[in-house]
Short mmCIF file of C-alpha atoms in Angstrom, two decimals:
data_model
loop_
_atom_site.label_atom_id
_atom_site.label_comp_id
_atom_site.label_asym_id
_atom_site.label_seq_id
_atom_site.Cartn_x
_atom_site.Cartn_y
_atom_site.Cartn_z
CA THR A 1 24.89 -10.99 -43.84
CA ARG A 2 21.72 -11.75 -41.85
CA ALA A 3 20.17 -14.69 -40.03
CA VAL A 4 18.74 -17.67 -41.89
CA GLU A 5 15.08 -17.54 -40.86
CA PHE A 6 12.69 -20.41 -40.20
CA GLY A 7 8.95 -19.89 -39.74
CA GLU A 8 5.88 -21.97 -39.00
CA GLN A 9 5.85 -23.30 -42.57
CA ASP A 10 9.29 -24.91 -41.93
CA SER A 11 8.04 -27.04 -39.01
CA GLY A 12 8.01 -30.81 -38.81
CA THR A 13 5.56 -32.86 -36.77
CA ALA A 14 5.89 -35.11 -33.76
CA ASP A 15 5.70 -38.14 -36.06
CA ALA A 16 7.88 -36.62 -38.78
CA PRO A 17 10.45 -34.22 -37.30
CA ILE A 18 12.84 -32.41 -39.65
CA LEU A 19 16.60 -32.82 -39.29
CA TYR A 20 19.27 -30.60 -40.83
CA ARG A 21 22.59 -32.41 -40.48
CA ALA A 22 26.18 -31.75 -41.50
CA ALA A 23 27.68 -34.52 -43.64
CA GLU A 24 30.42 -34.77 -40.99
CA LYS A 25 30.11 -33.24 -37.53
CA GLY A 26 31.89 -29.91 -37.40
CA SER A 27 32.66 -29.86 -41.12
CA VAL A 28 30.07 -27.17 -41.94
CA GLN A 29 30.49 -23.61 -40.65
CA LEU A 30 27.56 -21.22 -40.55
CA SER A 31 29.35 -17.88 -40.21
CA GLY A 32 28.19 -14.29 -39.89
CA GLY A 33 31.69 -12.99 -40.56
CA VAL A 34 33.32 -11.01 -43.35
CA GLY A 35 36.94 -11.74 -44.26
CA LEU A 36 39.42 -8.86 -44.22
CA ASP A 37 42.39 -8.43 -46.52
CA GLY A 38 44.53 -5.58 -47.81
CA PHE A 39 46.26 -4.77 -44.52
CA THR A 40 49.08 -2.22 -44.70
CA GLY A 41 51.47 -0.68 -42.21
CA VAL A 42 50.49 2.50 -40.35
CA THR A 43 51.99 5.59 -42.00
CA ASP A 44 49.76 8.45 -40.78
CA PRO A 45 52.07 10.49 -38.49
CA GLU A 46 49.22 11.51 -36.16
CA VAL A 47 48.15 7.90 -35.66
CA ARG A 48 51.75 6.72 -35.20
CA ALA A 49 52.22 9.42 -32.56
CA ARG A 50 49.26 8.02 -30.62
CA LEU A 51 50.63 4.47 -30.71
CA ASN A 52 53.14 3.09 -28.22
CA THR A 53 56.63 3.54 -29.70
CA ALA A 54 57.49 -0.11 -29.01
CA VAL A 55 54.67 -1.48 -31.18
CA ARG A 56 53.84 1.13 -33.82
CA ASP A 57 55.70 -0.86 -36.50
CA ARG A 58 53.82 -4.03 -35.53
CA VAL A 59 50.34 -2.54 -35.92
CA TRP A 60 48.52 -2.96 -39.24
CA GLN A 61 45.54 -1.13 -40.69
CA VAL A 62 42.74 -1.89 -43.13
CA SER A 63 39.82 0.16 -44.47
CA LEU A 64 36.76 -1.48 -42.96
CA VAL A 65 34.30 0.65 -44.95
CA GLU A 66 35.44 -1.25 -48.06
CA HIS A 67 34.22 -4.50 -46.44
CA LEU A 68 31.13 -3.40 -44.49
CA PRO A 69 28.30 -1.01 -45.43
CA GLU A 70 27.75 -0.09 -41.74
CA LEU A 71 30.40 -0.16 -39.03
CA GLY A 72 28.05 -0.39 -36.04
CA GLU A 73 29.05 -0.39 -32.40
CA THR A 74 32.15 -1.96 -30.88
CA VAL A 75 31.54 -1.54 -27.14
CA THR A 76 27.87 -1.98 -26.29
CA LEU A 77 26.50 -5.20 -24.81
CA GLY A 78 23.94 -5.46 -27.62
CA PRO A 79 24.86 -6.41 -31.19
CA ARG A 80 28.42 -5.25 -31.76
CA LEU A 81 31.24 -5.64 -34.21
CA GLU A 82 34.06 -7.94 -33.10
CA LEU A 83 37.35 -8.93 -34.69
CA PHE A 84 38.39 -12.58 -35.05
CA PHE A 85 41.80 -14.02 -35.95
CA ASN A 86 41.96 -17.71 -36.85
CA GLN A 87 38.45 -18.07 -35.34
CA GLN A 88 39.49 -16.58 -31.97
CA ALA A 89 37.93 -13.35 -30.68
CA MET A 90 40.46 -10.54 -30.31
CA THR A 91 40.53 -7.84 -27.59
CA LEU A 92 39.39 -4.26 -28.10
CA ALA A 93 42.40 -2.12 -27.09
CA ARG A 94 42.28 -1.59 -23.33
CA TRP A 95 44.22 -0.75 -20.15
CA PRO A 96 45.08 -2.45 -17.90
CA ASN A 97 45.66 -5.30 -20.34
CA GLU A 98 44.40 -7.63 -17.60
CA GLY A 99 42.43 -6.89 -14.47
CA TYR A 100 41.41 -3.43 -13.29
CA THR A 101 42.53 -0.11 -11.94
CA LEU A 102 40.55 1.60 -9.15
CA VAL A 103 38.41 4.62 -8.49
CA GLU A 104 40.23 6.79 -5.95
CA GLU A 105 37.44 9.00 -4.61
CA VAL A 106 33.93 10.13 -5.50
CA PRO A 107 33.36 13.85 -4.82
CA PRO A 108 29.98 15.19 -3.64
CA GLN A 109 27.69 15.19 -6.66
CA ASP A 110 24.37 16.60 -7.72
CA GLU A 111 22.80 15.18 -10.88
CA GLU A 112 20.64 18.28 -11.33
CA ASP A 113 23.56 20.71 -11.72
CA GLY A 114 25.48 18.44 -14.06
CA THR A 115 28.14 17.23 -11.65
CA GLY A 116 26.93 13.65 -11.51
CA GLY A 117 29.06 10.82 -12.84
CA GLN A 118 32.44 12.07 -11.63
CA PHE A 119 35.32 10.41 -9.80
CA THR A 120 39.06 10.78 -9.33
CA TYR A 121 41.49 8.10 -10.49
CA LEU A 122 44.62 6.63 -8.93
CA ASN A 123 46.85 6.01 -11.94
CA HIS A 124 48.17 8.93 -14.01
CA ARG A 125 48.15 6.77 -17.14
CA VAL A 126 44.46 7.61 -17.45
CA GLU A 127 45.43 11.16 -18.44
CA GLY A 128 46.62 9.87 -21.82
CA TRP A 129 43.05 8.99 -22.72
CA GLY A 130 41.93 12.61 -22.93
CA GLU A 131 42.76 12.78 -26.66
CA GLU A 132 40.87 9.61 -27.54
CA LYS A 133 37.84 10.03 -29.82
CA GLU A 134 35.48 7.66 -28.04
CA ALA A 135 36.99 6.35 -24.81
CA TRP A 136 34.89 3.99 -22.69
CA LEU A 137 35.16 2.52 -19.22
CA HIS A 138 33.85 -0.82 -18.02
CA GLY A 139 33.48 -1.20 -14.28
CA PHE A 140 31.61 -2.32 -11.20
CA TRP A 141 30.72 1.18 -10.10
CA ARG A 142 28.76 0.57 -6.91
CA TYR A 143 27.98 -3.14 -6.45
CA GLN A 144 29.98 -6.15 -7.57
CA TRP A 145 26.91 -7.62 -9.26
CA SER A 146 26.18 -4.59 -11.45
CA ASP A 147 28.71 -3.76 -14.15
CA GLU A 148 28.24 -1.27 -16.97
CA HIS A 149 30.04 0.33 -19.94
CA LEU A 150 30.15 4.13 -19.70
CA ARG A 151 31.66 6.69 -22.09
CA ILE A 152 34.16 9.30 -20.92
CA GLU A 153 33.02 12.88 -21.48
CA SER A 154 36.17 14.61 -20.21
CA ILE A 155 39.33 14.15 -18.16
CA ASP A 156 40.77 16.93 -15.98
CA PRO A 157 44.44 15.99 -15.34
CA HIS A 158 44.91 18.77 -12.76
CA LYS A 159 42.13 17.42 -10.56
CA ARG A 160 42.65 13.82 -11.73
CA LEU A 161 38.90 13.90 -12.42
CA ILE A 162 36.90 11.86 -14.92
CA THR A 163 33.45 13.05 -15.96
CA LEU A 164 31.25 10.43 -17.59
CA ALA A 165 28.78 11.12 -20.38
CA PRO A 166 25.10 10.48 -19.60
CA PRO A 167 23.26 8.22 -19.16
CA ARG A 168 25.18 7.41 -16.01
CA HIS A 169 25.19 4.39 -13.76
CA ARG A 170 21.82 4.03 -12.05
CA PHE A 171 23.29 3.03 -8.67
CA GLY A 172 25.91 5.78 -8.49
CA TYR A 173 29.62 5.36 -7.72
CA SER A 174 31.86 4.37 -4.81
CA LYS A 175 35.57 4.73 -4.12
CA TYR A 176 37.97 1.83 -4.70
CA LYS A 177 35.65 0.24 -7.25
CA PRO A 178 37.33 -1.57 -10.18
CA PHE A 179 37.26 -0.41 -13.79
CA TYR A 180 39.33 -0.50 -16.96
CA GLY A 181 39.46 1.67 -20.08
CA LEU A 182 38.71 0.36 -23.56
CA ASN A 183 38.37 1.45 -27.18
CA LEU A 184 41.70 3.26 -26.76
CA LEU A 185 44.09 3.67 -29.69
CA CYS A 186 46.89 4.80 -27.37
CA GLU A 187 46.60 1.51 -25.43
CA LEU A 188 46.87 -0.74 -28.49
CA ASP A 189 50.07 -2.37 -27.21
CA GLN A 190 49.43 -6.11 -26.85
CA PRO A 191 49.28 -8.84 -29.51
CA GLY A 192 45.63 -9.52 -30.27
CA GLU A 193 44.39 -6.00 -29.54
CA TRP A 194 42.53 -3.88 -32.10
CA TYR A 195 40.84 -0.51 -32.48
CA LEU A 196 38.32 0.94 -34.95
CA ASP A 197 38.34 4.62 -35.85
CA ARG A 198 34.68 5.01 -36.80
CA ASP A 199 35.28 8.47 -38.31
CA SER A 200 37.76 7.22 -40.90
CA GLY A 201 36.51 3.64 -41.04
CA ILE A 202 40.04 2.33 -40.49
CA LEU A 203 40.62 -0.71 -38.28
CA TYR A 204 44.00 -1.05 -36.54
CA PHE A 205 45.22 -4.48 -35.45
CA TYR A 206 48.26 -5.87 -33.64
CA PRO A 207 48.08 -9.51 -34.78
CA PRO A 208 49.19 -12.27 -32.40
CA ALA A 209 50.85 -14.07 -35.32
CA SER A 210 51.52 -13.59 -39.04
CA LEU A 211 48.69 -11.93 -40.95
CA ASN A 212 48.67 -14.96 -43.21
CA GLY A 213 45.98 -16.19 -40.81
CA LYS A 214 42.23 -15.72 -41.24
CA VAL A 215 41.01 -12.26 -40.17
CA GLU A 216 37.26 -11.58 -39.94
CA VAL A 217 34.79 -9.16 -38.45
CA SER A 218 31.26 -10.09 -37.41
CA ARG A 219 28.46 -8.76 -39.59
CA ALA A 220 25.24 -10.80 -39.24
CA PRO A 221 23.33 -10.06 -36.00
CA SER A 222 22.51 -13.78 -35.63
CA ILE A 223 23.04 -16.98 -37.63
CA LEU A 224 19.73 -18.86 -37.16
CA ARG A 225 16.40 -17.29 -36.22
CA LEU A 226 13.38 -19.50 -35.54
CA THR A 227 9.88 -18.09 -34.98
CA ALA A 228 6.78 -20.23 -34.29
CA VAL A 229 8.61 -23.38 -35.39
CA SER A 230 8.29 -26.90 -33.98
CA HIS A 231 9.95 -30.33 -34.32
CA LEU A 232 13.23 -29.14 -35.87
CA THR A 233 16.78 -30.38 -35.20
CA PHE A 234 20.18 -29.04 -36.28
CA ASN A 235 23.09 -31.45 -35.91
CA GLY A 236 26.84 -31.06 -36.42
CA PHE A 237 27.11 -27.41 -37.50
CA THR A 238 29.63 -24.88 -36.24
CA ILE A 239 27.85 -21.57 -35.49
CA GLU A 240 30.27 -18.63 -35.42
CA THR A 241 31.05 -14.94 -35.82
CA ALA A 242 27.70 -13.27 -35.13
CA GLN A 243 27.32 -9.78 -33.66
CA SER A 244 24.91 -11.04 -31.01
CA ASP A 245 23.22 -14.39 -30.26
CA GLY A 246 24.20 -17.20 -32.63
CA ILE A 247 20.74 -18.78 -32.48
CA VAL A 248 17.48 -16.99 -31.63
CA ILE A 249 14.39 -19.14 -30.87
CA ASP A 250 11.05 -17.43 -30.30
CA ASN A 251 7.66 -19.01 -29.52
CA SER A 252 8.87 -22.42 -30.69
CA THR A 253 8.80 -25.98 -29.34
CA ASP A 254 10.84 -29.15 -29.71
CA ILE A 255 13.92 -27.46 -31.19
CA ALA A 256 17.26 -29.21 -30.73
#
């Protein structure tokens, strides 16, 4: 549930380094994940109405609050909850399923009067996201070297206008820049996609194969955390299913 911590007292020396080694390489997994079971079909009529008609009978649900005390974030670049199936990371429900759509135009904007962070979109499919609880966009809003996740505040289908919730992108926005939508229940339409309703604590999943496989969510922020340690080696372990960095090394030397 949290990182295994090593401090100065766990150090070796140059003449007597300490080695932690798996009996056989790759045979020992150090995992920050929690296994999920108890999946059932989706029966809530409101949820089924939001799902694509072609896949609504292929989507499964499970109560995540019965497995985790805190649900955490699913979108941010910091520590975030991810879903794994047979040790492969799954995709938070998104559109387009691959690649990007484009910003059409950026109207004149003034941050001081609240009109900042607006743009019009090209594809009318975006209008279906207006009913989503927590819809996000990921895009390269001004420069191709500066991407950012931004939450949708509102969608005006008559003007084809998206307004983004603050804080907004620090470099502003330009037309024809690429973005995609994510964390969208209505776009859960591809095998391997999932969505978490953080209000109800229910996770929805369209598995890429039979649910007899291993389903996990990440829980521990990191797996190993070393602070002021020296002359320490880890050999042959599989490090997996953390919410952030698998191994964190701070103010340490001779760590392998």
